[in-house]
Tab-separated table of C-alpha atoms in Angstrom:
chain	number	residue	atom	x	y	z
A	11	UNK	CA	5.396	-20.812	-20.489
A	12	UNK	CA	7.298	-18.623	-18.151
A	13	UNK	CA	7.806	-20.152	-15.118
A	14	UNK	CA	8.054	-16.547	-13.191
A	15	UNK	CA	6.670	-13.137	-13.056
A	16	UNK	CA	8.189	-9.808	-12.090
A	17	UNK	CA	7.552	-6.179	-12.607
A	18	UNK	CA	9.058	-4.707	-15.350
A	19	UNK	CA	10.450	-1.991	-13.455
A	20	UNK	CA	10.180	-0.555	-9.881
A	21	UNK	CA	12.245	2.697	-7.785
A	22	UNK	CA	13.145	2.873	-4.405
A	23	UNK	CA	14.804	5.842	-2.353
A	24	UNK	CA	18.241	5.607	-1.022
A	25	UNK	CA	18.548	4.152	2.409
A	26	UNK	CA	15.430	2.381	1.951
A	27	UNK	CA	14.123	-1.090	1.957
A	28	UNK	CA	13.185	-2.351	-1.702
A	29	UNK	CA	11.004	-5.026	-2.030
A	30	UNK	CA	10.964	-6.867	-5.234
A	31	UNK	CA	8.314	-9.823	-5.755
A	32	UNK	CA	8.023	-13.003	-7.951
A	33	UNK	CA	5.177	-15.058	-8.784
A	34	UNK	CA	6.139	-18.415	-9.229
A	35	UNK	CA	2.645	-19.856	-8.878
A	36	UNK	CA	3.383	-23.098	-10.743
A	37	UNK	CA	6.682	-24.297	-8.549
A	38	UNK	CA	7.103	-27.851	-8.063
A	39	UNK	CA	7.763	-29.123	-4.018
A	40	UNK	CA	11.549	-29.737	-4.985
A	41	UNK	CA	11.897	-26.738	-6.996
A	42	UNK	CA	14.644	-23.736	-5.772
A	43	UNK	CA	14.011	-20.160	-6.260
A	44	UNK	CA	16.993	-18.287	-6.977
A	45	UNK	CA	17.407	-14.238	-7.274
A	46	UNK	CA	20.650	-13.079	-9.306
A	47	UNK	CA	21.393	-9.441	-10.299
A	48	UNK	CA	22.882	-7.966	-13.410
A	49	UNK	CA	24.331	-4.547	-14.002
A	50	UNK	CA	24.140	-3.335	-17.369
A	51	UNK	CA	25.362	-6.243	-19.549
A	52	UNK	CA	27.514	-8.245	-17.079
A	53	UNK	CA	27.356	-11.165	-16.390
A	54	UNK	CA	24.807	-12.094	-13.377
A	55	UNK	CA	25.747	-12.359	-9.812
A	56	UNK	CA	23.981	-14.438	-7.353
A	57	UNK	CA	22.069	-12.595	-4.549
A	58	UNK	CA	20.511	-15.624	-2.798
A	59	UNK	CA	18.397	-18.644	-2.737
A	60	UNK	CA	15.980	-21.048	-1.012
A	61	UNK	CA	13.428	-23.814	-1.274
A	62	UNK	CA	10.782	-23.302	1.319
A	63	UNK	CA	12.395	-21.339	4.454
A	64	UNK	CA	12.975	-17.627	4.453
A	65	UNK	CA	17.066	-17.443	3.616
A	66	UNK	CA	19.268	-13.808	4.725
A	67	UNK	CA	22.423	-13.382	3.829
A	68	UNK	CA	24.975	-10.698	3.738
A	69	UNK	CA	23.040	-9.145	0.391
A	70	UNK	CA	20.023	-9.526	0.954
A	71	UNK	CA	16.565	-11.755	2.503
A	72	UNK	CA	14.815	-13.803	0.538
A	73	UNK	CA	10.973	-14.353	2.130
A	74	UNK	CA	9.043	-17.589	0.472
A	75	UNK	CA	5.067	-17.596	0.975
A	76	UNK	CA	4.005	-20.855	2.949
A	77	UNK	CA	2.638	-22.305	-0.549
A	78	UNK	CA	5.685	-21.310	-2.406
A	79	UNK	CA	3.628	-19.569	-5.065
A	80	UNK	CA	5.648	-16.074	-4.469
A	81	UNK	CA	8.633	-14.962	-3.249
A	82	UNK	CA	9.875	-11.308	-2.281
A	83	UNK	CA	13.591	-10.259	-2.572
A	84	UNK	CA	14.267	-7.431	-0.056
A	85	UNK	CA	17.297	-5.235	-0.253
A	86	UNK	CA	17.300	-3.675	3.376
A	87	UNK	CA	19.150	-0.392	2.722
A	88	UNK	CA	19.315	-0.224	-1.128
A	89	UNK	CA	22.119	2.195	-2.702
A	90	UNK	CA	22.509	3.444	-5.877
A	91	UNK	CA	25.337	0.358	-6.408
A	92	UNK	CA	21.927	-1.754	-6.105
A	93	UNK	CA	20.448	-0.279	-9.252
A	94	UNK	CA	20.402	-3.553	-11.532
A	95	UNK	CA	17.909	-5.494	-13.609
A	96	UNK	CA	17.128	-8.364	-10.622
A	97	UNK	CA	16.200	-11.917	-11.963
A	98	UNK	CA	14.110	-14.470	-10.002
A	99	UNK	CA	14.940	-17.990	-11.109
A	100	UNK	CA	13.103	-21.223	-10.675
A	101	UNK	CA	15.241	-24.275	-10.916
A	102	UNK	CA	14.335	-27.358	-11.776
A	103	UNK	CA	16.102	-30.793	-11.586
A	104	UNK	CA	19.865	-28.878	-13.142
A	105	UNK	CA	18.169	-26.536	-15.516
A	106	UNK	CA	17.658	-22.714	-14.618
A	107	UNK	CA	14.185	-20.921	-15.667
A	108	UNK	CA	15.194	-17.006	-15.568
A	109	UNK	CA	12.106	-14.461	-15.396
A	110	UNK	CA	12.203	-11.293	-17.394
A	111	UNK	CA	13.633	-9.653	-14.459
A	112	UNK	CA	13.206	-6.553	-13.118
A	113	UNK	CA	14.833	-2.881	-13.128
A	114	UNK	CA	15.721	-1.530	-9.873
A	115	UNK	CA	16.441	2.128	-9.828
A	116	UNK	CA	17.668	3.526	-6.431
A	117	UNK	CA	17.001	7.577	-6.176
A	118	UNK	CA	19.429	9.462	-4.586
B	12	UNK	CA	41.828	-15.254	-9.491
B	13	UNK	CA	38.616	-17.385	-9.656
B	14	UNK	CA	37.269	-16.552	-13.021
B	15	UNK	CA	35.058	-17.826	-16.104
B	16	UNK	CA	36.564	-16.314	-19.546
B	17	UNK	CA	34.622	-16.332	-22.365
B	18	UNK	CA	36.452	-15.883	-26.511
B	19	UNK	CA	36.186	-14.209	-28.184
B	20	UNK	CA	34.019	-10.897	-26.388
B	21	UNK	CA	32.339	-9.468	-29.483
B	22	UNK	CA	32.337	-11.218	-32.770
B	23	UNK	CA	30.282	-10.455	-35.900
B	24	UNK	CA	29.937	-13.311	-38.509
B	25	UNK	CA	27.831	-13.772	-41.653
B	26	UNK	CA	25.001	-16.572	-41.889
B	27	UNK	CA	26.351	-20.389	-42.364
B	28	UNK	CA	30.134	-19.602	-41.565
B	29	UNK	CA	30.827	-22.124	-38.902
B	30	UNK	CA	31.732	-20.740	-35.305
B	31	UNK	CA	32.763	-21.260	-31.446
B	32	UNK	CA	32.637	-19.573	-28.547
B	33	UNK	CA	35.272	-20.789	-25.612
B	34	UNK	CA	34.430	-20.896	-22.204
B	35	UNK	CA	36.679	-22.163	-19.391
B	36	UNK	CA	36.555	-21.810	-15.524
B	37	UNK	CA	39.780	-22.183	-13.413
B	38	UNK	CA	36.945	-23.074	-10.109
B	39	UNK	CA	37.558	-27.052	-10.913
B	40	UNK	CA	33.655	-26.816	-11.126
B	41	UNK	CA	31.839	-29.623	-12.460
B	42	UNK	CA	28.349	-28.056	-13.407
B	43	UNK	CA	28.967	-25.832	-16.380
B	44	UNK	CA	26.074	-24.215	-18.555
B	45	UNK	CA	25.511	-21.424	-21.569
B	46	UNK	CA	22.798	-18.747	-21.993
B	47	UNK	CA	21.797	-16.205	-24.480
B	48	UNK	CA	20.164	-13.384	-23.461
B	49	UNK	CA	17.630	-11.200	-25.497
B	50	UNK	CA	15.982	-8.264	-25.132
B	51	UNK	CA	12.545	-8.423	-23.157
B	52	UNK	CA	12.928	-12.322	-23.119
B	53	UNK	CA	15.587	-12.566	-19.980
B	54	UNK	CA	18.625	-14.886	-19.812
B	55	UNK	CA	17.798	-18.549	-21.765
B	56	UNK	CA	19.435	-21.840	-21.010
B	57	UNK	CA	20.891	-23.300	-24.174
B	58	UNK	CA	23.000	-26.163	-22.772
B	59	UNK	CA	24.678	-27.114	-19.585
B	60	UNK	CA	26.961	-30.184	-18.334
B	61	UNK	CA	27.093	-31.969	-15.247
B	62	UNK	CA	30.498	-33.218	-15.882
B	63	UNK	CA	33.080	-34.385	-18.325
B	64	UNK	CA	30.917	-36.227	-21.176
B	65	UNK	CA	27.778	-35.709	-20.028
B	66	UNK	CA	25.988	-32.724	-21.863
B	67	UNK	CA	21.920	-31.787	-21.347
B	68	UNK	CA	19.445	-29.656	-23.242
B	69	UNK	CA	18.425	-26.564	-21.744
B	70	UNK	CA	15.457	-24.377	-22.719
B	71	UNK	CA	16.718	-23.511	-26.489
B	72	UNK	CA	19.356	-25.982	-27.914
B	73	UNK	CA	18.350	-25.462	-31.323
B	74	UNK	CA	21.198	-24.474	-33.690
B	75	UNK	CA	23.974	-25.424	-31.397
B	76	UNK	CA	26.352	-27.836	-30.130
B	77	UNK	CA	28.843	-27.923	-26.865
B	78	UNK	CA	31.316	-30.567	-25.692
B	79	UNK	CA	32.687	-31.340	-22.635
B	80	UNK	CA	36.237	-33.295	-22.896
B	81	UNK	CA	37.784	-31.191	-19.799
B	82	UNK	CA	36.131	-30.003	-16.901
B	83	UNK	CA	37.621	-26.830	-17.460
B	84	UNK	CA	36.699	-26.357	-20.888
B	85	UNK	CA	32.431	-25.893	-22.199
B	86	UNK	CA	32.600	-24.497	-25.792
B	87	UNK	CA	29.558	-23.720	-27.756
B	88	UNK	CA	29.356	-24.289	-31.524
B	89	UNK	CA	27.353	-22.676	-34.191
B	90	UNK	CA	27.410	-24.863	-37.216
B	91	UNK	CA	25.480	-22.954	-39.188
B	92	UNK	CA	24.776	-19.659	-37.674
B	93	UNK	CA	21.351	-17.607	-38.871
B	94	UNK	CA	20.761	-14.042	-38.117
B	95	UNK	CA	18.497	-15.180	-35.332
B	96	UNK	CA	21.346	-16.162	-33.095
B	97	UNK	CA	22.337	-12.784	-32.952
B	98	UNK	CA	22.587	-12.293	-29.051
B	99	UNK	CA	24.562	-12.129	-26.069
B	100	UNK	CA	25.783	-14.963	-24.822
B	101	UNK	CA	26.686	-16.043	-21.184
B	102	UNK	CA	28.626	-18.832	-19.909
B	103	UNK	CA	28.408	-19.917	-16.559
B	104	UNK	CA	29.758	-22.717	-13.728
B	105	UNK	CA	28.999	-23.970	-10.544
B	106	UNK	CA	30.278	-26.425	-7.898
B	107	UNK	CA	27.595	-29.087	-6.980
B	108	UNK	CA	26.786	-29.777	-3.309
B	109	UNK	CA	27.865	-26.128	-3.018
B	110	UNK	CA	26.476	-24.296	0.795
B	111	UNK	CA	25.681	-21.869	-1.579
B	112	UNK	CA	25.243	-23.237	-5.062
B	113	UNK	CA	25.990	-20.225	-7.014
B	114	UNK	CA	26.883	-19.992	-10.659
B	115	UNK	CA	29.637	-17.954	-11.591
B	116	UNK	CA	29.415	-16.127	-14.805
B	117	UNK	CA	31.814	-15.058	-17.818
B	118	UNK	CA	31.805	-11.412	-18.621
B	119	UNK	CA	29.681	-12.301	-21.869
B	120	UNK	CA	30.231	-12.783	-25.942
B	121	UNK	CA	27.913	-10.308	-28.304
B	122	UNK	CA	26.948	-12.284	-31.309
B	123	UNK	CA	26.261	-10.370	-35.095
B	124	UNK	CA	24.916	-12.998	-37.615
B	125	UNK	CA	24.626	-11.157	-41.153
């Protein structure tokens, strides 16, 4: 059973916020969510993580409901560099549960 | 340069003919894992290590093997590889009790099992 759900596939315009969601409805208490991104068939790079607080960094935000069910990954002023399949990632104990991901296209 | 190199990058095999895939990280990080990664289905954990000699089961360990005799060092082995290990494969490390706890990955190994 996956452990989260994404959209297959979503746009956003250049210069724009994207907003991409997860539903991990079935996250334990001590369970991290992780987002990674991967352009064409590289290898992933880490965008960000957290556990129950909302977490910004230099890439990105990462805002986590109050019952940790969901979790949105927002690019503040995506470019076309963004455009990348993005993974949300439960992990559990030392083991990482990646989601189907999904496709980010940034229009100029 | 911090780096995780995978061998070989593309390798195309026929069914039973024993095989491994090297990965090593020059990070001196202890957590090391492997993926494969198939179309529609994501990135999968097949194994990963929390140090030297101590190797867990990820999500599909079936068909393979790793070792872990070096911390630098997290090969994968196919003893018998079937057509449906046919897949890209990523290896990966991390440094525990890491601020930011990410896993760095190697640039990938494409799989053919005839």
């Amino acid at each position: 059973d996956a452990k989260t759900t994404q959209p297959p596939s979503m746009d956003c315009a250049e210069g724009r916020a994207a907003n991409l969601p997860c539903n991990h409805s079935t996250i334990s208490g001590n369970e991290y969510v992780y987002w990674y991104r991967q352009i064409h068939s590289q290898g992933p790079q880490y965008i960000i993580h957290g556990l129950k607080n909302n977490e910004t960094n230099e890439m990105a935000s990462l805002i986590i409901t109050e019952d940790r069910k969901s979790s949105t990954l927002i690019l503040p002023h995506a470019t076309l560099r963004d455009t990348a399949v993005y993974y949300c990632i439960v992990m559990t104990g030392n083991q990482f549960y990646f989601g189907t991901g999904t496709s980010l296209t940034v229009i100029p | 340069e911090a780096q995780v190199t995978q061998n070989p990058r593309y390798l195309i095999t026929v069914t039973g003919k024993k095989l491994t895939v090297t990965c090593s990280q020059n990070m001196n990080h202890e957590y090391m894992s492997w993926y494969r990664q198939d179309p529609g289905l994501g990135l999968r954990q097949i194994y990963y290590s929390m140090n030297v000699e101590v190797t867990d089961k990820g999500d599909v360990p079936e068909g393979y093997k790793v070792s872990r005799k070096e911390k630098r060092n997290f090969p994968l082995i196919l003893e018998s590889p079937s057509p449906n290990q046919t897949s890209l494969y990523f290896c990966a490390s991390r440094l525990l009790a890491s601020s930011t706890d990410t896993q760095y990955f190697g640039p990938g190994t494409r799989l053919t099992v005839l």
